Tab-separated table of C-alpha atoms and ligand atoms in Angstrom:
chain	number	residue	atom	x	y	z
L	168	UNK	CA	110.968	326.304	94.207
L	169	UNK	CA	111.095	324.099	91.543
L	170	UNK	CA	112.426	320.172	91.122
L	171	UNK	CA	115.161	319.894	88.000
L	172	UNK	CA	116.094	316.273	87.259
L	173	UNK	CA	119.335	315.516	85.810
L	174	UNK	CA	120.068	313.439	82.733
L	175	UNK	CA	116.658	312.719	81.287
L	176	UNK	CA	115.210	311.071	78.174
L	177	UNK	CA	113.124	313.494	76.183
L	178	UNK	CA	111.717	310.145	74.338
L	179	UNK	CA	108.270	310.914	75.653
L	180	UNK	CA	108.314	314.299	75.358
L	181	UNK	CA	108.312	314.665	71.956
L	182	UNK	CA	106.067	313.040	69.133
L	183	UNK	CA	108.577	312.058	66.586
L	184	UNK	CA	110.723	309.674	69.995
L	185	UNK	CA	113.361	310.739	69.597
L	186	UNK	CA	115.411	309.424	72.357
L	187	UNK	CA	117.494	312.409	72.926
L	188	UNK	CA	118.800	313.898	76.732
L	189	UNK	CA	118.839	316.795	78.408
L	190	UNK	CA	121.148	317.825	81.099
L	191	UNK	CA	118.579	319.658	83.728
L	192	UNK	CA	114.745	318.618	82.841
L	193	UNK	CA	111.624	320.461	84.853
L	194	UNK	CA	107.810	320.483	84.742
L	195	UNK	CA	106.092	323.806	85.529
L	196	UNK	CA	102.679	323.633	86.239
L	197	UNK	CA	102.269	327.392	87.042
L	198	UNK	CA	103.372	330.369	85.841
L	199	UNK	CA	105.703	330.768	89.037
L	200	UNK	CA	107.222	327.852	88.519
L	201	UNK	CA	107.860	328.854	85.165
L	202	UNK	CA	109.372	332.053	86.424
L	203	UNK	CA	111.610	329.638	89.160
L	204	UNK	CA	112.771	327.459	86.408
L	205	UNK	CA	113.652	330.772	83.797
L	206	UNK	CA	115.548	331.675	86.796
L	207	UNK	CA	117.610	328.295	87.962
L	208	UNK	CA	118.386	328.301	84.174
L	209	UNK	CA	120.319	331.505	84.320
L	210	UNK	CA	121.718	332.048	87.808
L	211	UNK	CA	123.203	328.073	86.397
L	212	UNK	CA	124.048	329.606	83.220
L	213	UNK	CA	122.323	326.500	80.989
L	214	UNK	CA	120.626	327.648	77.854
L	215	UNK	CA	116.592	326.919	77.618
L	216	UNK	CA	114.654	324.344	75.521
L	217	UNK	CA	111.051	325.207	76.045
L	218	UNK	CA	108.480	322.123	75.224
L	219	UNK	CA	104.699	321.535	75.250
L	220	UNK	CA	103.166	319.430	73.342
L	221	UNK	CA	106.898	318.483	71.599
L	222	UNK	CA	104.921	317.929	68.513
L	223	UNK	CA	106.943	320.669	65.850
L	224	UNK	CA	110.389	319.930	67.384
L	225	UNK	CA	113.219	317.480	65.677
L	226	UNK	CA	115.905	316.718	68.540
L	227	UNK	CA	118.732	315.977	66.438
L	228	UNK	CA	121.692	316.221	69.539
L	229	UNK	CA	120.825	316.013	73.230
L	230	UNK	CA	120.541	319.071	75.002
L	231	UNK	CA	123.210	320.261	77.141
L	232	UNK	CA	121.334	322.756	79.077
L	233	UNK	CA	117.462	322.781	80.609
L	234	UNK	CA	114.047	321.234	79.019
L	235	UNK	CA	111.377	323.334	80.581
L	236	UNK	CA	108.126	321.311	80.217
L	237	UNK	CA	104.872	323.506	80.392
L	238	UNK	CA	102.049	321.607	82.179
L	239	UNK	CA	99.919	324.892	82.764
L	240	UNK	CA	96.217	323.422	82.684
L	241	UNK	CA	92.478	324.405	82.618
L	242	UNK	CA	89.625	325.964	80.419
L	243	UNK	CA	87.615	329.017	80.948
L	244	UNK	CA	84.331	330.731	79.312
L	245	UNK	CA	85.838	334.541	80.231
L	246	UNK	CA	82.849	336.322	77.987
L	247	UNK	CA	79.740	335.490	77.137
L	248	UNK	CA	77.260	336.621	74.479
L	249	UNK	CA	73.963	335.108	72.449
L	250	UNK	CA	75.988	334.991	69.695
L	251	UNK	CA	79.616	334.291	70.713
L	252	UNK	CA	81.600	333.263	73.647
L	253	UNK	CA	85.213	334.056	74.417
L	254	UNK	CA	87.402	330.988	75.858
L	255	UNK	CA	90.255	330.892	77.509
L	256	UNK	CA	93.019	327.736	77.274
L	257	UNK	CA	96.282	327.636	79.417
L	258	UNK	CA	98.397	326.314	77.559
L	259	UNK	CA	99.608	323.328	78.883
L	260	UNK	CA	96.140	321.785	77.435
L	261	UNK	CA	96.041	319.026	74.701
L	262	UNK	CA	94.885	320.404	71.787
L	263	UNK	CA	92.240	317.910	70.276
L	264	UNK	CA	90.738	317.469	73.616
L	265	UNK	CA	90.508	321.537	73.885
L	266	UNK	CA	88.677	321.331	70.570
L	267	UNK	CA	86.247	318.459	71.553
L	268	UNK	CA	85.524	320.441	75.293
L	269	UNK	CA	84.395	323.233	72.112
L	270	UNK	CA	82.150	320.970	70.168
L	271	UNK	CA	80.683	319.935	73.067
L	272	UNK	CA	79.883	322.958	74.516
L	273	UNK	CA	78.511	323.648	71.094
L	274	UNK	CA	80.834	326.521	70.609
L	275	UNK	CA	81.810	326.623	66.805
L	276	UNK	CA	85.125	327.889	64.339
L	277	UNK	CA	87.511	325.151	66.133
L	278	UNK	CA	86.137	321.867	63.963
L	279	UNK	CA	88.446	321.591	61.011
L	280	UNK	CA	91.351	321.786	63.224
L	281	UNK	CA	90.710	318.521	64.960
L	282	UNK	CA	93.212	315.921	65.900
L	283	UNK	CA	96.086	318.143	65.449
L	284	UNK	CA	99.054	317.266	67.633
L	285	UNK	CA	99.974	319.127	69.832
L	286	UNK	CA	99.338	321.206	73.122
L	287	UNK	CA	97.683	324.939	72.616
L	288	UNK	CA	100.166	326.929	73.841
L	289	UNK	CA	102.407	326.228	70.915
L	290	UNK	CA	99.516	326.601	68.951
L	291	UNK	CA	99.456	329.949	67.857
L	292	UNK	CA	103.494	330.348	67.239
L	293	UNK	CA	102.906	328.043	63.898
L	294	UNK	CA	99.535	329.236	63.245
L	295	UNK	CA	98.437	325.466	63.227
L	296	UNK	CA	95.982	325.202	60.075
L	297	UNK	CA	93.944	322.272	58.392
L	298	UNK	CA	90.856	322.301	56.153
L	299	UNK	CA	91.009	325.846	55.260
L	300	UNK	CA	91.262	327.053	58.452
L	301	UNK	CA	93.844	328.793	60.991
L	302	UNK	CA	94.097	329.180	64.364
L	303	UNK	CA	94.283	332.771	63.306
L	304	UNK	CA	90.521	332.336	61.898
L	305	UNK	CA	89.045	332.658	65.556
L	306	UNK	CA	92.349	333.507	67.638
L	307	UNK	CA	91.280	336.196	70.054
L	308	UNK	CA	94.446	337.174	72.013
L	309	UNK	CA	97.043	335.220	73.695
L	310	UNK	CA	99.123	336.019	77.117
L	311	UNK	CA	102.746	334.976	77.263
L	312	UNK	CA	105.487	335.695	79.678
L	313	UNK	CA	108.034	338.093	78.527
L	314	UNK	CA	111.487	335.708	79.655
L	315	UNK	CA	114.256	338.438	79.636
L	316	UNK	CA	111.621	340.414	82.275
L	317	UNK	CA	109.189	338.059	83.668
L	318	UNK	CA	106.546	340.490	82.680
L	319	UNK	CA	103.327	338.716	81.147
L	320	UNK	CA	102.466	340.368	77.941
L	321	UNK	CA	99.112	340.240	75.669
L	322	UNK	CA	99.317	340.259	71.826
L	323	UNK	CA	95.953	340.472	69.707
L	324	UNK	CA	95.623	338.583	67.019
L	325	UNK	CA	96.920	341.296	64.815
L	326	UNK	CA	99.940	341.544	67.079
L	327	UNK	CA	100.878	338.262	66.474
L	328	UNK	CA	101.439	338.491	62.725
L	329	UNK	CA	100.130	335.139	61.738
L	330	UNK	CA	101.349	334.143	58.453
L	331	UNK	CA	101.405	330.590	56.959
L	332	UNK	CA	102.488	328.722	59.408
L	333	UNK	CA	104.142	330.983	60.643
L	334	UNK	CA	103.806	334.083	63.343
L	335	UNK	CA	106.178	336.420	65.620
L	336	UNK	CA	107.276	333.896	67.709
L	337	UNK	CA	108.782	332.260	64.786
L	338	UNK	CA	110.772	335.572	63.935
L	339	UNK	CA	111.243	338.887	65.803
L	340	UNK	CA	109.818	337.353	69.159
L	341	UNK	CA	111.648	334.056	68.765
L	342	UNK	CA	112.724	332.001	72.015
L	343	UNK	CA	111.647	335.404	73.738
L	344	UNK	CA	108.219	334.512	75.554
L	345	UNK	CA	106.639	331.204	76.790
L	346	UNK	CA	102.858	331.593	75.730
L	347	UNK	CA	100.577	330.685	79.155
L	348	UNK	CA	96.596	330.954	78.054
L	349	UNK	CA	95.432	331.542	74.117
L	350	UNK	CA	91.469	333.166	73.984
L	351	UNK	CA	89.498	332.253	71.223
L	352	UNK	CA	86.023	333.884	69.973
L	353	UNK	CA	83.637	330.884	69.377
L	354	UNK	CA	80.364	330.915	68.081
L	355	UNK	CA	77.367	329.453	70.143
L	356	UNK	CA	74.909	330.048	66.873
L	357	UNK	CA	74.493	330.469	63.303
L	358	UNK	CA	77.686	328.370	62.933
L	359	UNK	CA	79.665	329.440	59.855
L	360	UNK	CA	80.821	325.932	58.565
L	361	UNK	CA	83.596	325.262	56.245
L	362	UNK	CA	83.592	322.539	54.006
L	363	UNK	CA	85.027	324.327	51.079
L	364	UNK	CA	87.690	321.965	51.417
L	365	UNK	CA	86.741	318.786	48.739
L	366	UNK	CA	88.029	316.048	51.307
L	367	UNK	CA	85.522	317.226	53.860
L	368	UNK	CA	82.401	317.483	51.217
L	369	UNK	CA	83.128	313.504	49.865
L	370	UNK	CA	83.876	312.371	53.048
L	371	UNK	CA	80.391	313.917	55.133
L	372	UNK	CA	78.580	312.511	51.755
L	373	UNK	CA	80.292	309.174	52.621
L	374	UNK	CA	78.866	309.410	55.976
L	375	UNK	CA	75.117	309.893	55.068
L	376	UNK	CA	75.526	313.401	56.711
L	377	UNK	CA	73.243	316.110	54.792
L	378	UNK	CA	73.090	319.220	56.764
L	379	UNK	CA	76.308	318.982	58.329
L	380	UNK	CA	76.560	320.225	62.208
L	381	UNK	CA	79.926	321.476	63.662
L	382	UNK	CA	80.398	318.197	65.312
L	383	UNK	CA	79.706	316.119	61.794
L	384	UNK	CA	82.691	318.256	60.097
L	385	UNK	CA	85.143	317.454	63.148
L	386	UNK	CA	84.386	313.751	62.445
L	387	UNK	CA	84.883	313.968	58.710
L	388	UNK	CA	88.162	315.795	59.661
L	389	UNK	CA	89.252	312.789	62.198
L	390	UNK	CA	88.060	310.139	59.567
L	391	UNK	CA	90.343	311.867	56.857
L	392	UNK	CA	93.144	312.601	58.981
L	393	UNK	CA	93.259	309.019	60.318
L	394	UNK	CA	93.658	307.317	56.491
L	395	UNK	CA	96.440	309.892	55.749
L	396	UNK	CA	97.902	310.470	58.685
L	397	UNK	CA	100.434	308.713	60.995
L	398	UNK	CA	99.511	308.548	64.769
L	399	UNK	CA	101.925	309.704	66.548
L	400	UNK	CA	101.458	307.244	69.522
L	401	UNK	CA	102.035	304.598	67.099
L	402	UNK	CA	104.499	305.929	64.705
L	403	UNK	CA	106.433	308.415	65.878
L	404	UNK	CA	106.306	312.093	63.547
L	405	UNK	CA	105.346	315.434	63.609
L	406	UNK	CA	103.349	316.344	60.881
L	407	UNK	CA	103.984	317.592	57.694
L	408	UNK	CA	108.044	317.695	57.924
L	409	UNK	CA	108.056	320.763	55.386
L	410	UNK	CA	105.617	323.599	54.081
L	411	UNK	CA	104.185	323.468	51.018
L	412	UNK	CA	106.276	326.281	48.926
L	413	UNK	CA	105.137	329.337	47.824
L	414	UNK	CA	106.648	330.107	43.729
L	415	UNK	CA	105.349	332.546	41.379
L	416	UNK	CA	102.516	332.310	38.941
L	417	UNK	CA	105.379	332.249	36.189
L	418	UNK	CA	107.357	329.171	37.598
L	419	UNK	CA	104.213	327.566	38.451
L	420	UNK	CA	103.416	327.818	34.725
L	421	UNK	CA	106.616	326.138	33.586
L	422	UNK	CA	106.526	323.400	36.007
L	423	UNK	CA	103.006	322.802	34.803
L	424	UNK	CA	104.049	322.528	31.383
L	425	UNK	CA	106.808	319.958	32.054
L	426	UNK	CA	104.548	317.694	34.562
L	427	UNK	CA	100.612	318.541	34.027
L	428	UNK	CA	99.705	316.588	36.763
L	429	UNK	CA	101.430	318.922	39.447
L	430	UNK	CA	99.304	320.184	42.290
L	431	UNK	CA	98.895	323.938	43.952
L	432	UNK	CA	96.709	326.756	44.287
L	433	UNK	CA	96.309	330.123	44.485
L	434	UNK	CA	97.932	332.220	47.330
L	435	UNK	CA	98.553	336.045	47.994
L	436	UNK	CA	98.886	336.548	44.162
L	437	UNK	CA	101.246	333.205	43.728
L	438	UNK	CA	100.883	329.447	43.872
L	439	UNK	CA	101.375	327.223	46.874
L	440	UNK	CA	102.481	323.991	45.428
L	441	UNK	CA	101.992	320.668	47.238
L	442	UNK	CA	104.819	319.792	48.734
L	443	UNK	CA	103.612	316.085	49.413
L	444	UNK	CA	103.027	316.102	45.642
L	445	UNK	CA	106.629	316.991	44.873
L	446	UNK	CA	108.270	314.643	46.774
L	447	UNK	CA	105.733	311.636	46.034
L	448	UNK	CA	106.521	312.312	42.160
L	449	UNK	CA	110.377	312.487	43.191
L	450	UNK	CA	109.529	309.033	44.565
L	451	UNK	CA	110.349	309.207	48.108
L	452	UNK	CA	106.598	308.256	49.606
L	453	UNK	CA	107.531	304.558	51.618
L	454	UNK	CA	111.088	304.601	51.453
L	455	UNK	CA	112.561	304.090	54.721
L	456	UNK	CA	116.244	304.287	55.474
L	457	UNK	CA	116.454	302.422	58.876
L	458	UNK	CA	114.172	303.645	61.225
L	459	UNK	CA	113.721	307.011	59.607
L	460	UNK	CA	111.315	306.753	56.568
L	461	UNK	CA	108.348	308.476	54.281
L	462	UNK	CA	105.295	307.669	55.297
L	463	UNK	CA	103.441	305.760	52.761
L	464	UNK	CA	100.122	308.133	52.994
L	465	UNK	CA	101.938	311.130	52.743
L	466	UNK	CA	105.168	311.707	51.485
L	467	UNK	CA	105.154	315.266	53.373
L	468	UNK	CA	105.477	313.468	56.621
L	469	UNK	CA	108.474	312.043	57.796
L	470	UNK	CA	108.516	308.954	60.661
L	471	UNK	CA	110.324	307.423	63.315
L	472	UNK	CA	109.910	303.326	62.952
L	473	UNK	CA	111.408	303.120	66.240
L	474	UNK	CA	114.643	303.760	67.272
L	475	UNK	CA	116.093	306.338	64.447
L	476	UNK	CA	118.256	309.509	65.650
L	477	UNK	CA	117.225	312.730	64.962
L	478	UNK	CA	120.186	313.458	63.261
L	479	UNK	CA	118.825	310.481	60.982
L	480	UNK	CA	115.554	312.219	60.394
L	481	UNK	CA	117.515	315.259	59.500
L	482	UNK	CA	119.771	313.681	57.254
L	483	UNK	CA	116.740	312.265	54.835
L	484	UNK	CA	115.086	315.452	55.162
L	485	UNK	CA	118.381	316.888	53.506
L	486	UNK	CA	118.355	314.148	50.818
L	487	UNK	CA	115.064	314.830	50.312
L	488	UNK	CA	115.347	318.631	49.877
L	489	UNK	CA	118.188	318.433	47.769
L	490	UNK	CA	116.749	315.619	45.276
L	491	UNK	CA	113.298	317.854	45.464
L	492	UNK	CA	115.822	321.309	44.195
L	493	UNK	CA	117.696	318.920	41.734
L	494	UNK	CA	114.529	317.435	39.999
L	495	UNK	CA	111.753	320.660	40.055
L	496	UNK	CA	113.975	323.717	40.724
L	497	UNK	CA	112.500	324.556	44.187
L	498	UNK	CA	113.610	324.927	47.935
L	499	UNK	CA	111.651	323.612	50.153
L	500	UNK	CA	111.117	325.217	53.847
L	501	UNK	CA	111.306	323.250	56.848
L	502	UNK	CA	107.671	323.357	59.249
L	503	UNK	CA	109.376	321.881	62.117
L	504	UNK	CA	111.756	323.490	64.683
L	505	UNK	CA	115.527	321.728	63.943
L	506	UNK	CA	116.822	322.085	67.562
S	271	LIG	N1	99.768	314.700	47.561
S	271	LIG	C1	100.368	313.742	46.791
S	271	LIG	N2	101.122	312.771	47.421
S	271	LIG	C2	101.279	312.739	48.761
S	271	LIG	C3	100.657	313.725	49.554
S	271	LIG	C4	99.887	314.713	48.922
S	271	LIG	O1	100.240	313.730	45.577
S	271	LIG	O2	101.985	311.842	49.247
S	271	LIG	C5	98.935	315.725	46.903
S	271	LIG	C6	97.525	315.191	46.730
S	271	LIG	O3	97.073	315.521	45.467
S	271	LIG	C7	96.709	315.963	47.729
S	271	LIG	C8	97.490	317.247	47.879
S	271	LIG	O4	98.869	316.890	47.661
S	271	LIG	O5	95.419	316.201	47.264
S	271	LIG	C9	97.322	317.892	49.233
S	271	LIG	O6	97.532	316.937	50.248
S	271	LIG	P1	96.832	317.118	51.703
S	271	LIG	O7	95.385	317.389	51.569
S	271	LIG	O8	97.238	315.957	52.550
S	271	LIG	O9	97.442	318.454	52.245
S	271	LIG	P2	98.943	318.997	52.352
S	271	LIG	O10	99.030	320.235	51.544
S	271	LIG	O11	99.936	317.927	52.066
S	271	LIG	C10	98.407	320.585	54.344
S	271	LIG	C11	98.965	320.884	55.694
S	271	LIG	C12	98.515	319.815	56.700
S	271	LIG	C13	97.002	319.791	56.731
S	271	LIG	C14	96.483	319.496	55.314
S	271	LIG	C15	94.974	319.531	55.218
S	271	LIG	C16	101.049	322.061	55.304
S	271	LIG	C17	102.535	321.996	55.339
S	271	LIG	N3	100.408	320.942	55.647
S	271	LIG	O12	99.012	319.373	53.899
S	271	LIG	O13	98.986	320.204	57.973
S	271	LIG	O14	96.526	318.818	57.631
S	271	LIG	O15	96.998	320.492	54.394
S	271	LIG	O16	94.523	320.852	55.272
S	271	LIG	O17	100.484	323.106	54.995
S	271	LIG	C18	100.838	319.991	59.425
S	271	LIG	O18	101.069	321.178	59.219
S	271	LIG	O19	101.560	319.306	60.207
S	271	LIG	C19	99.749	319.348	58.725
S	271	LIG	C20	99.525	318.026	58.804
């Protein structure tokens, strides 16, 4: 059994407010509820929205069909070594508090990737990343539920083809599994830290810190994040709206020798220009249109003042785009799920 509401406000469900509706809403808090729901959804014909953490979705239209909400909880130390220790998250869980249950543990390779948004099931299908590291840096495996069989399915890390920002859930697997528990490898010694990342090195030297632990560099991360970043619970947004795009060494060249100042570095053989860059020099960082706006710490994130639409969001994310092609010759990619 299972209990589907009708005709609910997905406002708090998502962390750019968007006060959209859905037709049939449910919570599943196991995976046989899950299986329920997947079920009332097609005996009832109504398409599926899957949401965790609703913190890489836009809801630009209200959804005529069924919001499945995963609420799967709990933490578990599944292997244990000197070394390492293997952890297992359903994935229901918040992630920032996931990575602070890590760091207190003492279990290291989580720390840059504090105070992301976002629950850890929907982790892995954007290979969330931050201070030169990826959840694919320490992913072990990850169990999802196969929705066309109801068959739970593992993937390795490998299996999952994690890209930037990007992974098989986001292509071939795509609305095709709801991920339950994501295993991570952890260290419990000899912590390999990673401060490569200049922000992190000024800001631990800003904090007196000289032989940084795992639990200094999450705090440099939250203290960095926090004077660039928009909380969601206060200002509604999801992130960096777009990815930074990927152009060849060539165009890179070109655009460096009409504006010297632009920003990007190496990757795979090309350069990964900063998006946030782009669209600051393009001048969009503050403007708001409305409710809808650029945040004025980041021009790669877009915010919700309030009470825009989604379809308002959108719309300035197209203006954006478009001005960003007109003005430096390049597309960008959306990071968050249109729905
Ligand atoms: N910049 C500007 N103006 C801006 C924003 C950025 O000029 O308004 C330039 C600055 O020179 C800055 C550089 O761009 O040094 C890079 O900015 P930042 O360090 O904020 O990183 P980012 O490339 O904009 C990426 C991720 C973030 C992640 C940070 C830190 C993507 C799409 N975004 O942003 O991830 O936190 O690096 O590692 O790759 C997310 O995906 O939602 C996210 C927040």
């Amino acid at each position: 059994m299972i209990l589907i509401s009708e005709k609910i406000s997905l406002k708090n469900y998502n962390t750019f407010g968007i006060n959209a509706y859905s037709r049939y809403f449910a919570q599943a808090n196991s995976t046989n509820e899950i299986i329920n729901a997947l079920r009332w959804a097609e005996e009832n014909n109504q398409q599926l929205l899957l949401l965790n953490g609703g913190s890489n979705v836009l809801l630009t239209k209200d959804w005529d069909g069924l919001t499945l909400k995963i609420n799967l909880k709990g933490i578990q130390i599944t292997e244990r070594s000197e070394d390492f220790v293997c952890v297992k998250a359903q994935s229901g869980e918040n992630w920032h508090d996931f990575v602070q249950w890590t760091l207190n543990q003492d279990f290291g390779g989580l720390e840059n990737l504090s105070l992301i948004p976002g629950n850890v099931g929907t982790a892995p299908i954007q290979n969330i990343g931050a201070y030169g590291v990826e959840i694919k840096d320490c992913m072990y495996q990850l169990s999802a539920l196969e929705i066309s069989s109801s068959k739970i399915k593992t993937f390795t890390n490998a299996q999952c083809e994690f890209g930037y920002r990007d992974s098989i859930f986001k292509n071939e697997h795509k609305g095709k599994f709801v991920i339950l528990d994501v295993s991570f490898r952890l260290s419990r010694r000899n912590h390999v830290l990673n401060t490569a990342y200049g922000a992190i090195v000024s800001e631990l030297e800003k904090l007196g810190v000289k032989n940084p632990s795992i639990q200094d560099v999450s705090r440099a991360v939250i203290h960095i994040r926090k004077q660039k970043l928009p909380d969601p619970d206060e200002i509604g947004n999801s992130g960096s709206f777009f990815k930074n795009p990927v152009i060849s060494l060539d165009e890179f060249d070109k655009l460096k020798v009409k504006y010297p100042d632009v920003q990007g570095h190496a990757f795979n053989e090309k350069m990964k220009v900063n998006a946030g860059w782009l669209i600051d020099k393009a001048g969009w960082k503050g403007k708001r249109f409305s409710d809808a706006g650029v945040h004025q710490n980041q021009a790669l994130v877009l915010v919700n003042y309030g009470n825009a639409s989604g379809a308002e969001i959108y719309e300035l994310s197209e203006k954006i785009s478009e001005d960003i092609f007109e003005k430096f010759g390049i597309l960008l990619e959306r990071e968050v799920n249109i729905i």
